[in-house]
Coordinates of N, CA, C and O and ligand atoms in Angstrom, one line a residue:
X1 N 0.8 -1.2 0.0 CA 0.0 -0.1 0.0 C 0.9 1.3 0.0 O 1.7 1.5 0.9
X2 N 0.7 2.0 -1.0 CA 1.5 3.3 -1.1 C 0.9 4.3 -0.2 O -0.3 4.4 0.1
X3 N 1.7 5.2 0.4 CA 1.3 6.3 1.2 C 1.5 7.6 0.5 O 2.4 7.8 -0.4
X4 N 0.7 8.6 0.9 CA 0.8 9.9 0.3 C 1.9 10.7 1.1 O 1.9 10.8 2.3
X5 N 2.8 11.3 0.2 CA 3.8 12.1 0.9 C 3.9 13.5 0.2 O 4.1 13.6 -1.0
X6 N 3.7 14.5 0.9 CA 3.8 15.8 0.3 C 4.7 16.7 1.4 O 4.6 16.4 2.6
X7 N 5.5 17.7 0.8 CA 6.3 18.4 1.7 C 5.3 19.4 2.5 O 4.7 20.2 1.8
X8 N 5.4 19.4 3.7 CA 4.5 20.4 4.5 C 5.0 21.7 4.4 O 4.3 22.7 4.7
X9 N 6.3 21.9 4.1 CA 6.9 23.3 4.1 C 6.5 23.9 2.8 O 6.7 25.1 2.6
X10 N 6.0 23.2 1.8 CA 5.7 23.7 0.5 C 4.6 24.7 0.5 O 3.7 24.6 1.4
X11 N 4.5 25.6 -0.5 CA 3.3 26.4 -0.6 C 2.2 25.5 -1.2 O 2.5 24.5 -1.7
X12 N 1.1 26.1 -1.3 CA -0.1 25.3 -1.8 C 0.2 24.7 -3.2 O -0.1 23.5 -3.4
X13 N 0.7 25.6 -4.1 CA 0.9 25.0 -5.5 C 1.8 23.9 -5.5 O 1.7 22.9 -6.1
X14 N 2.9 24.0 -4.7 CA 3.9 22.9 -4.6 C 3.3 21.6 -4.0 O 3.6 20.5 -4.6
X15 N 2.5 21.8 -3.0 CA 1.8 20.6 -2.4 C 1.0 20.0 -3.4 O 1.1 18.7 -3.6
X16 N 0.1 20.7 -4.2 CA -0.7 20.1 -5.2 C 0.1 19.5 -6.3 O -0.2 18.4 -6.8
X17 N 1.2 20.2 -6.6 CA 2.1 19.6 -7.8 C 2.7 18.3 -7.3 O 2.8 17.3 -8.2
X18 N 3.1 18.2 -6.1 CA 3.5 16.9 -5.6 C 2.4 15.8 -5.4 O 2.6 14.6 -5.6
X19 N 1.2 16.3 -5.1 CA 0.0 15.4 -4.8 C -0.5 14.8 -6.0 O -0.9 13.6 -6.0
X20 N -0.7 15.7 -7.1 CA -1.6 15.2 -8.2 C -1.0 13.8 -8.9 O -1.8 12.9 -9.0
X21 N 0.3 13.7 -9.1 CA 0.7 12.4 -9.7 C 0.5 11.2 -8.7 O 0.3 10.1 -9.1
X22 N 0.6 11.5 -7.3 CA 0.3 10.4 -6.4 C -1.1 10.1 -6.5 O -1.5 8.9 -6.3
X23 N -2.0 11.0 -6.7 CA -3.5 10.8 -6.8 C -3.8 9.8 -8.1 O -4.5 8.9 -7.9
X24 N -3.1 10.2 -9.1 CA -3.3 9.4 -10.3 C -2.8 8.0 -10.1 O -3.5 7.0 -10.5
X25 N -1.6 7.8 -9.5 CA -1.0 6.6 -9.2 C -2.0 5.7 -8.2 O -2.1 4.5 -8.4
X26 N -2.6 6.4 -7.3 CA -3.4 5.8 -6.2 C -4.6 5.0 -6.9 O -4.9 4.0 -6.4
X27 N -5.1 5.7 -8.0 CA -6.3 5.1 -8.7 C -6.0 4.2 -9.8 O -6.9 3.5 -10.4
X28 N -4.8 4.3 -10.3 CA -4.4 3.5 -11.5 C -4.3 1.9 -11.1 O -3.8 1.7 -10.0
X29 N -4.8 1.2 -12.0 CA -4.7 -0.3 -11.7 C -6.0 -0.8 -10.8 O -5.9 -1.9 -10.5
X30 N -6.8 0.2 -10.5 CA -8.0 -0.3 -9.7 C -9.2 0.3 -10.4 O -9.3 1.5 -10.7
X31 N -10.2 -0.7 -10.7 CA -11.3 -0.1 -11.6 C -12.6 0.1 -10.7 O -13.7 0.3 -11.3
X32 N -12.5 -0.2 -9.4 CA -13.7 0.0 -8.5 C -13.9 1.5 -8.2 O -13.0 2.0 -7.5
X33 N -14.9 2.1 -8.7 CA -15.1 3.5 -8.5 C -15.2 4.0 -7.1 O -14.5 4.9 -6.6
X34 N -16.0 3.3 -6.2 CA -16.1 3.7 -4.9 C -14.8 3.6 -4.1 O -14.4 4.4 -3.3
X35 N -14.1 2.5 -4.3 CA -12.8 2.3 -3.7 C -11.8 3.4 -4.1 O -11.2 4.1 -3.2
X36 N -11.8 3.8 -5.3 CA -11.0 5.0 -5.7 C -11.3 6.3 -5.2 O -10.5 7.0 -4.7
X37 N -12.6 6.6 -5.2 CA -13.0 8.0 -4.7 C -12.8 8.0 -3.1 O -12.5 9.0 -2.5
X38 N -13.0 6.9 -2.4 CA -12.8 6.7 -1.0 C -11.3 7.0 -0.7 O -11.0 7.8 0.2
X39 N -10.5 6.5 -1.5 CA -9.0 6.7 -1.2 C -8.6 8.2 -1.7 O -7.8 8.8 -1.0
X40 N -9.2 8.7 -2.7 CA -9.0 10.1 -3.1 C -9.3 11.0 -1.9 O -8.7 12.0 -1.7
X41 N -10.5 10.8 -1.4 CA -11.0 11.7 -0.2 C -9.9 11.6 1.0 O -9.6 12.6 1.6
X42 N -9.5 10.4 1.3 CA -8.5 10.2 2.3 C -7.2 10.9 2.0 O -6.6 11.6 2.8
X43 N -6.7 10.7 0.7 CA -5.4 11.4 0.3 C -5.6 12.9 0.4 O -4.6 13.6 0.8
X44 N -6.6 13.5 -0.1 CA -6.8 15.0 0.0 C -6.8 15.4 1.4 O -6.2 16.4 1.8
X45 N -7.5 14.7 2.3 CA -7.7 15.1 3.7 C -6.3 15.1 4.4 O -5.9 16.0 5.1
X46 N -5.5 14.0 4.0 CA -4.2 13.9 4.6 C -3.2 15.1 4.1 O -2.4 15.5 4.9
X47 N -3.3 15.4 2.8 CA -2.4 16.3 2.2 C -2.7 17.8 2.5 O -1.8 18.5 2.4
X48 N -4.0 18.1 2.7 CA -4.3 19.5 2.9 C -4.6 19.8 4.4 O -5.7 19.4 4.9
X49 N -3.7 20.4 5.1 CA -3.8 20.6 6.5 C -5.0 21.5 6.8 O -5.4 21.4 8.0
X50 N -5.5 22.4 6.0 CA -6.5 23.3 6.3 C -7.9 22.6 6.0 O -8.9 23.2 6.2
X51 N -7.9 21.4 5.5 CA -9.3 20.7 5.2 C -9.7 20.0 6.4 O -9.1 19.1 7.1
X52 N -10.9 20.3 6.9 CA -11.6 19.6 8.0 C -12.6 18.4 7.6 O -12.9 17.6 8.2
X53 N -13.1 18.6 6.4 CA -13.9 17.7 5.7 C -13.7 17.6 4.2 O -13.6 18.7 3.6
X54 N -13.5 16.4 3.8 CA -13.3 16.2 2.3 C -14.2 15.1 1.8 O -14.1 14.0 2.4
X55 N -15.0 15.3 0.8 CA -15.9 14.2 0.3 C -16.5 14.5 -0.9 O -16.4 15.6 -1.6
X56 N -17.3 13.5 -1.4 CA -17.9 13.6 -2.6 C -19.5 13.5 -2.4 O -19.9 12.7 -1.6
X57 N -20.2 14.2 -3.3 CA -21.6 13.9 -3.4 C -21.8 13.6 -4.9 O -21.2 14.1 -5.7
X58 N -22.7 12.6 -5.1 CA -23.0 12.2 -6.5 C -24.5 12.3 -6.8 O -25.3 12.3 -5.9
X59 N -24.8 12.7 -8.1 CA -26.1 12.8 -8.5 C -26.9 11.5 -8.6 O -26.4 10.6 -9.2
X60 N -28.0 11.5 -7.8 CA -29.0 10.4 -7.8 C -30.3 10.8 -7.7 O -30.6 11.7 -6.8
X61 N -31.2 10.3 -8.5 CA -32.7 10.7 -8.3 C -32.8 12.2 -8.4 O -33.6 12.7 -7.7
X62 N -32.1 12.9 -9.2 CA -32.2 14.3 -9.4 C -31.7 15.2 -8.3 O -31.8 16.4 -8.2
X63 N -30.9 14.7 -7.3 CA -30.3 15.4 -6.3 C -29.0 14.8 -5.9 O -28.5 13.9 -6.5
X64 N -28.2 15.5 -5.0 CA -26.9 15.0 -4.6 C -27.0 14.1 -3.3 O -27.8 14.5 -2.3
X65 N -26.4 13.1 -3.4 CA -26.3 12.1 -2.3 C -24.9 11.9 -1.8 O -23.9 11.8 -2.7
X66 N -24.6 11.9 -0.6 CA -23.3 11.8 -0.1 C -22.6 10.5 -0.4 O -23.3 9.5 -0.5
X67 N -21.3 10.6 -0.8 CA -20.5 9.5 -1.2 C -19.3 9.3 -0.2 O -19.4 9.9 1.0
X68 N -18.3 8.7 -0.6 CA -17.1 8.6 0.3 C -16.5 9.9 0.8 O -16.6 10.8 0.0
X69 N -16.3 10.0 2.1 CA -15.7 11.2 2.7 C -14.9 10.9 3.9 O -14.9 9.9 4.3
X70 N -14.1 12.1 4.2 CA -13.4 12.0 5.4 C -13.8 13.1 6.3 O -13.7 14.3 5.8
X71 N -14.2 12.9 7.5 CA -14.7 14.0 8.4 C -15.9 13.6 9.2 O -16.2 12.4 9.2
X72 N -16.5 14.6 9.8 CA -17.7 14.3 10.7 C -18.9 13.9 9.8 O -18.9 14.2 8.5
X73 N -19.8 13.2 10.4 CA -21.1 12.8 9.7 C -21.6 14.0 9.0 O -21.6 15.2 9.5
X74 N -22.2 13.7 7.7 CA -22.5 14.9 6.8 C -24.1 14.7 6.5 O -24.7 13.7 6.6
X75 N -24.6 15.8 5.9 CA -26.0 15.7 5.4 C -26.0 14.7 4.2 O -25.1 14.6 3.4
X76 N -27.0 13.8 4.3 CA -27.0 12.7 3.3 C -27.4 13.2 1.9 O -26.9 12.9 0.9
X77 N -28.5 14.2 1.8 CA -29.0 14.6 0.6 C -29.0 16.1 0.5 O -29.4 16.7 1.4
X78 N -28.7 16.6 -0.7 CA -28.8 18.1 -0.9 C -29.5 18.3 -2.2 O -29.1 17.6 -3.3
X79 N -30.4 19.2 -2.2 CA -31.1 19.4 -3.5 C -30.3 20.3 -4.4 O -29.5 21.2 -4.0
X80 N -30.4 20.1 -5.8 CA -29.8 21.0 -6.7 C -30.3 22.4 -6.6 O -31.4 22.6 -6.4
X81 N -29.3 23.3 -6.5 CA -29.6 24.7 -6.2 C -29.6 25.1 -4.7 O -29.6 26.3 -4.4
X82 N -29.5 24.1 -3.8 CA -29.4 24.4 -2.4 C -28.0 24.3 -1.8 O -27.2 23.5 -2.4
X83 N -27.7 25.1 -0.9 CA -26.4 25.2 -0.3 C -25.3 25.5 -1.2 O -25.5 25.8 -2.4
X84 N -24.0 25.3 -0.8 CA -22.9 25.5 -1.7 C -22.8 24.4 -2.7 O -22.6 24.7 -3.9
X85 N -23.1 23.2 -2.3 CA -22.9 22.0 -3.2 C -24.0 22.0 -4.3 O -23.6 22.0 -5.5
X86 N -25.2 22.3 -3.9 CA -26.3 22.4 -4.8 C -26.2 23.5 -5.8 O -26.5 23.4 -7.0
X87 N -25.6 24.7 -5.4 CA -25.4 25.9 -6.2 C -24.3 25.6 -7.2 O -24.4 25.9 -8.4
X88 N -23.2 24.9 -6.7 CA -22.1 24.6 -7.7 C -22.5 23.6 -8.7 O -22.2 23.8 -9.8
X89 N -23.4 22.6 -8.3 CA -23.8 21.6 -9.3 C -24.8 22.3 -10.3 O -24.6 22.0 -11.4
X90 N -25.6 23.2 -9.9 CA -26.6 23.9 -10.7 C -25.9 24.8 -11.8 O -26.2 24.9 -12.9
X91 N -24.7 25.4 -11.3 CA -24.1 26.4 -12.1 C -22.9 25.7 -13.0 O -22.3 26.4 -13.8
X92 N -22.5 24.5 -12.6 CA -21.5 23.8 -13.2 C -20.2 24.6 -13.0 O -19.3 24.5 -13.9
X93 N -20.0 25.4 -11.9 CA -18.8 26.1 -11.7 C -18.3 25.9 -10.2 O -19.1 25.6 -9.4
X94 N -17.0 26.0 -10.2 CA -16.4 25.9 -8.9 C -16.8 27.1 -8.0 O -16.8 28.2 -8.5
X95 N -17.1 26.9 -6.7 CA -17.5 27.9 -5.9 C -16.5 28.0 -4.7 O -16.4 27.0 -4.0
X96 N -16.0 29.0 -4.4 CA -15.1 29.4 -3.2 C -16.0 30.2 -2.3 O -16.3 31.3 -2.8
X97 N -16.1 29.8 -1.1 CA -16.8 30.6 -0.1 C -15.8 30.9 1.1 O -15.6 30.0 1.9
X98 N -15.4 32.1 1.1 CA -14.4 32.6 2.2 C -15.0 32.5 3.6 O -14.3 32.2 4.5
X99 N -16.3 32.7 3.6 CA -17.0 32.8 4.9 C -18.4 32.2 4.8 O -19.2 32.8 4.2
X100 N -18.6 31.0 5.2 CA -19.9 30.3 4.9 C -21.0 31.0 5.6 O -22.2 30.9 5.1
X101 N -20.7 31.8 6.7 CA -21.8 32.4 7.4 C -22.4 33.6 6.4 O -23.6 34.0 6.6
X102 N -21.7 34.0 5.4 CA -22.2 35.0 4.5 C -22.8 34.4 3.2 O -23.1 35.2 2.2
X103 N -22.8 33.1 3.1 CA -23.4 32.4 1.9 C -24.9 32.1 2.1 O -25.1 31.3 3.0
X104 N -25.8 32.8 1.4 CA -27.2 32.6 1.7 C -27.5 31.1 1.4 O -27.2 30.7 0.3
X105 N -28.2 30.5 2.3 CA -28.6 29.1 2.1 C -27.5 28.0 2.4 O -27.7 26.8 2.2
X106 N -26.3 28.5 2.9 CA -25.3 27.5 3.3 C -25.9 26.4 4.2 O -26.6 26.8 5.1
X107 N -25.5 25.2 3.9 CA -26.1 24.0 4.7 C -25.0 23.7 5.7 O -23.9 23.2 5.3
X108 N -25.3 23.9 7.1 CA -24.3 23.6 8.1 C -24.4 22.0 8.3 O -25.3 21.6 9.1
X109 N -23.4 21.3 7.8 CA -23.3 19.8 8.2 C -22.5 19.8 9.5 O -22.7 19.1 10.4
X110 N -21.4 20.6 9.4 CA -20.4 20.6 10.6 C -20.4 22.1 11.0 O -20.0 23.0 10.4
X111 N -20.8 22.3 12.3 CA -20.9 23.7 12.9 C -19.5 24.3 12.9 O -19.4 25.5 13.0
X112 N -18.4 23.5 12.9 CA -17.1 24.1 12.8 C -16.7 24.7 11.5 O -15.5 25.3 11.4
X113 N -17.4 24.3 10.5 CA -17.0 24.8 9.1 C -17.0 26.3 8.9 O -18.1 26.9 9.3
X114 N -16.0 26.9 8.5 CA -16.0 28.3 8.3 C -15.8 28.8 6.8 O -16.2 29.8 6.5
X115 N -15.1 28.0 6.1 CA -14.9 28.2 4.7 C -15.1 27.0 3.9 O -14.9 25.9 4.5
X116 N -15.3 27.1 2.5 CA -15.6 25.9 1.7 C -15.2 26.1 0.3 O -15.3 27.2 -0.1
X117 N -14.9 25.0 -0.4 CA -14.8 25.0 -1.8 C -15.5 23.8 -2.4 O -15.5 22.7 -1.8
X118 N -16.3 24.0 -3.5 CA -17.0 22.9 -4.1 C -16.7 23.0 -5.6 O -16.8 24.0 -6.2
X119 N -16.3 21.8 -6.1 CA -15.9 21.7 -7.5 C -16.8 20.7 -8.2 O -16.9 19.5 -7.7
X120 N -17.6 21.1 -9.2 CA -18.4 20.0 -9.9 C -17.5 19.0 -10.6 O -16.5 19.2 -11.1
X121 N -18.2 17.8 -10.6 CA -17.6 16.6 -11.2 C -18.4 16.5 -12.5 O -19.6 16.3 -12.5
X122 N -17.7 16.5 -13.7 CA -18.3 16.5 -15.0 C -18.1 15.2 -15.7 O -16.8 14.7 -15.7
X123 N -19.0 14.7 -16.4 CA -18.8 13.6 -17.4 C -19.6 13.8 -18.6 O -20.8 14.1 -18.4
X124 N -19.1 13.8 -19.8 CA -19.7 14.2 -21.0 C -20.6 15.5 -20.9 O -21.8 15.4 -21.3
X125 N -20.1 16.5 -20.2 CA -20.7 17.8 -20.1 C -21.8 17.8 -19.2 O -22.6 18.8 -19.0
X126 N -22.1 16.7 -18.4 CA -23.2 16.6 -17.4 C -22.5 16.6 -16.0 O -21.4 16.0 -15.9
X127 N -23.2 17.3 -15.1 CA -22.7 17.2 -13.6 C -23.1 15.8 -13.1 O -24.3 15.5 -13.1
X128 N -22.1 15.1 -12.6 CA -22.3 13.8 -12.0 C -22.2 13.8 -10.6 O -22.5 12.8 -9.9
X129 N -21.7 15.0 -10.0 CA -21.5 15.1 -8.6 C -20.7 16.3 -8.2 O -20.4 17.2 -9.1
X130 N -20.2 16.4 -7.0 CA -19.3 17.5 -6.6 C -18.3 17.0 -5.6 O -18.5 15.9 -5.0
X131 N -17.1 17.6 -5.7 CA -16.1 17.5 -4.7 C -16.3 18.6 -3.7 O -16.2 19.8 -4.2
X132 N -16.4 18.3 -2.5 CA -16.7 19.4 -1.4 C -15.5 19.3 -0.4 O -15.2 18.3 0.2
X133 N -15.0 20.5 -0.1 CA -13.9 20.5 1.0 C -14.2 21.7 1.9 O -14.5 22.9 1.5
X134 N -14.3 21.4 3.2 CA -14.6 22.4 4.2 C -13.3 22.7 5.0 O -12.4 21.8 5.1
X135 N -13.3 23.9 5.6 CA -12.2 24.2 6.5 C -12.7 24.8 7.8 O -13.8 25.6 7.7
X136 N -12.1 24.6 8.9 CA -12.5 25.2 10.1 C -11.9 26.6 10.4 O -12.1 27.2 11.4
X137 N -11.2 27.1 9.3 CA -10.7 28.5 9.3 C -11.4 29.2 8.2 O -11.7 28.7 7.2
X138 N -11.5 30.6 8.5 CA -12.0 31.4 7.4 C -11.1 31.5 6.2 O -9.8 31.4 6.5
X139 N -11.6 31.8 5.0 CA -10.7 32.1 3.8 C -9.6 31.1 3.6 O -8.4 31.5 3.3
X140 N -9.8 29.9 3.6 CA -8.9 28.8 3.5 C -8.5 28.5 1.9 O -7.5 28.0 1.6
X141 N -9.5 28.8 1.1 CA -9.3 28.3 -0.3 C -9.3 29.5 -1.3 O -9.8 30.6 -1.1
X142 N -8.4 29.3 -2.3 CA -8.2 30.4 -3.2 C -8.1 29.8 -4.7 O -8.5 28.6 -4.8
X143 N -7.6 30.7 -5.7 CA -7.7 30.2 -7.0 C -6.7 29.0 -7.3 O -6.9 28.2 -8.2
X144 N -5.7 28.9 -6.4 CA -4.7 27.8 -6.5 C -5.5 26.5 -6.2 O -5.3 25.5 -7.0
X145 N -6.2 26.5 -5.1 CA -7.0 25.2 -4.8 C -8.0 25.0 -5.9 O -8.0 23.8 -6.4
X146 N -8.6 26.0 -6.4 CA -9.6 25.7 -7.6 C -8.9 25.1 -8.7 O -9.4 24.1 -9.3
X147 N -7.8 25.7 -9.1 CA -7.1 25.2 -10.3 C -6.7 23.7 -10.1 O -6.9 22.9 -11.1
X148 N -6.2 23.3 -9.1 CA -5.7 21.9 -8.9 C -6.9 21.0 -8.5 O -6.9 19.9 -8.9
X149 N -7.8 21.4 -7.8 CA -8.9 20.6 -7.4 C -9.8 20.3 -8.6 O -10.5 19.3 -8.7
X150 N -9.8 21.2 -9.6 CA -10.5 21.0 -10.8 C -9.8 19.9 -11.6 O -10.5 19.1 -12.4
X151 N -8.5 19.7 -11.5 CA -7.8 18.6 -12.1 C -8.2 17.3 -11.4 O -8.3 16.2 -12.1
X152 N -8.3 17.4 -10.0 CA -8.8 16.1 -9.3 C -10.1 15.8 -9.8 O -10.5 14.6 -10.0
X153 N -11.0 16.8 -9.9 CA -12.4 16.6 -10.4 C -12.4 15.9 -11.8 O -13.2 15.1 -12.1
X154 N -11.5 16.4 -12.6 CA -11.4 15.8 -14.0 C -10.9 14.4 -13.9 O -11.4 13.5 -14.7
X155 N -10.1 14.0 -13.0 CA -9.7 12.6 -12.8 C -10.9 11.8 -12.3 O -11.1 10.8 -12.9
X156 N -11.7 12.3 -11.4 CA -12.9 11.6 -10.9 C -13.8 11.4 -12.1 O -14.4 10.4 -12.2
X157 N -14.1 12.5 -12.8 CA -15.0 12.4 -13.9 C -14.6 11.4 -14.9 O -15.4 10.6 -15.4
X158 N -13.2 11.2 -15.1 CA -12.8 10.2 -16.1 C -13.0 8.8 -15.6 O -13.1 7.8 -16.3
X159 N -13.0 8.7 -14.2 CA -13.2 7.3 -13.5 C -14.7 7.0 -13.5 O -15.0 5.8 -13.3
X160 N -15.6 8.0 -13.6 CA -17.0 7.8 -13.3 C -17.6 6.7 -14.2 O -17.4 6.8 -15.4
X161 N -18.2 5.8 -13.6 CA -18.7 4.6 -14.4 C -19.9 5.0 -15.4 O -20.6 5.8 -15.1
Ligands
SME1 N1 -21.9 23.0 3.4 C1 -22.5 22.2 2.3 C2 -23.1 21.0 2.8 C3 -22.2 19.7 2.8 S1 -21.1 19.7 4.0 O1 -20.3 20.9 4.1 C4 -20.2 18.3 4.0 C5 -23.4 23.1 1.5 O2 -23.7 24.2 1.9 O3 -23.8 22.6 0.4

């Protein structure tokens, strides 16, 4: 079993540049989608010290249903257009929320969450889910996270059955 190693002294972009090939290697050679996204959520949580919750929601029966994640127990179902996850899914765009208290309709799964990023997962131009990362600090996510997490989302989209 390979372990994830990133230099903690690196800046965000360096951490992601070290991490991405490891994520690709983690899922190569395994075709079980749930196993792969479960390990991806663990790897992201391990590598990003500012992440308090990392996980996936997938489209089912017209809404988002929680998938593999790392962190506290989360809301099971989110409607499209609701909360940060449902808004990102509806708009097909990455959403960075520096302060969740200021996002109208934000869904509090974890009362410690202060900032959040949600990246849509796309397959054949359709939203198949979202990657959601929360932080217990304000303003944890920026365009560097968005840029690299969109690559992670691309990887997940390519694995989606
Ligand atoms: N805060 C999210 C709900 C999911 S949890 O953060 C895990 C939202 O507003 O959609």
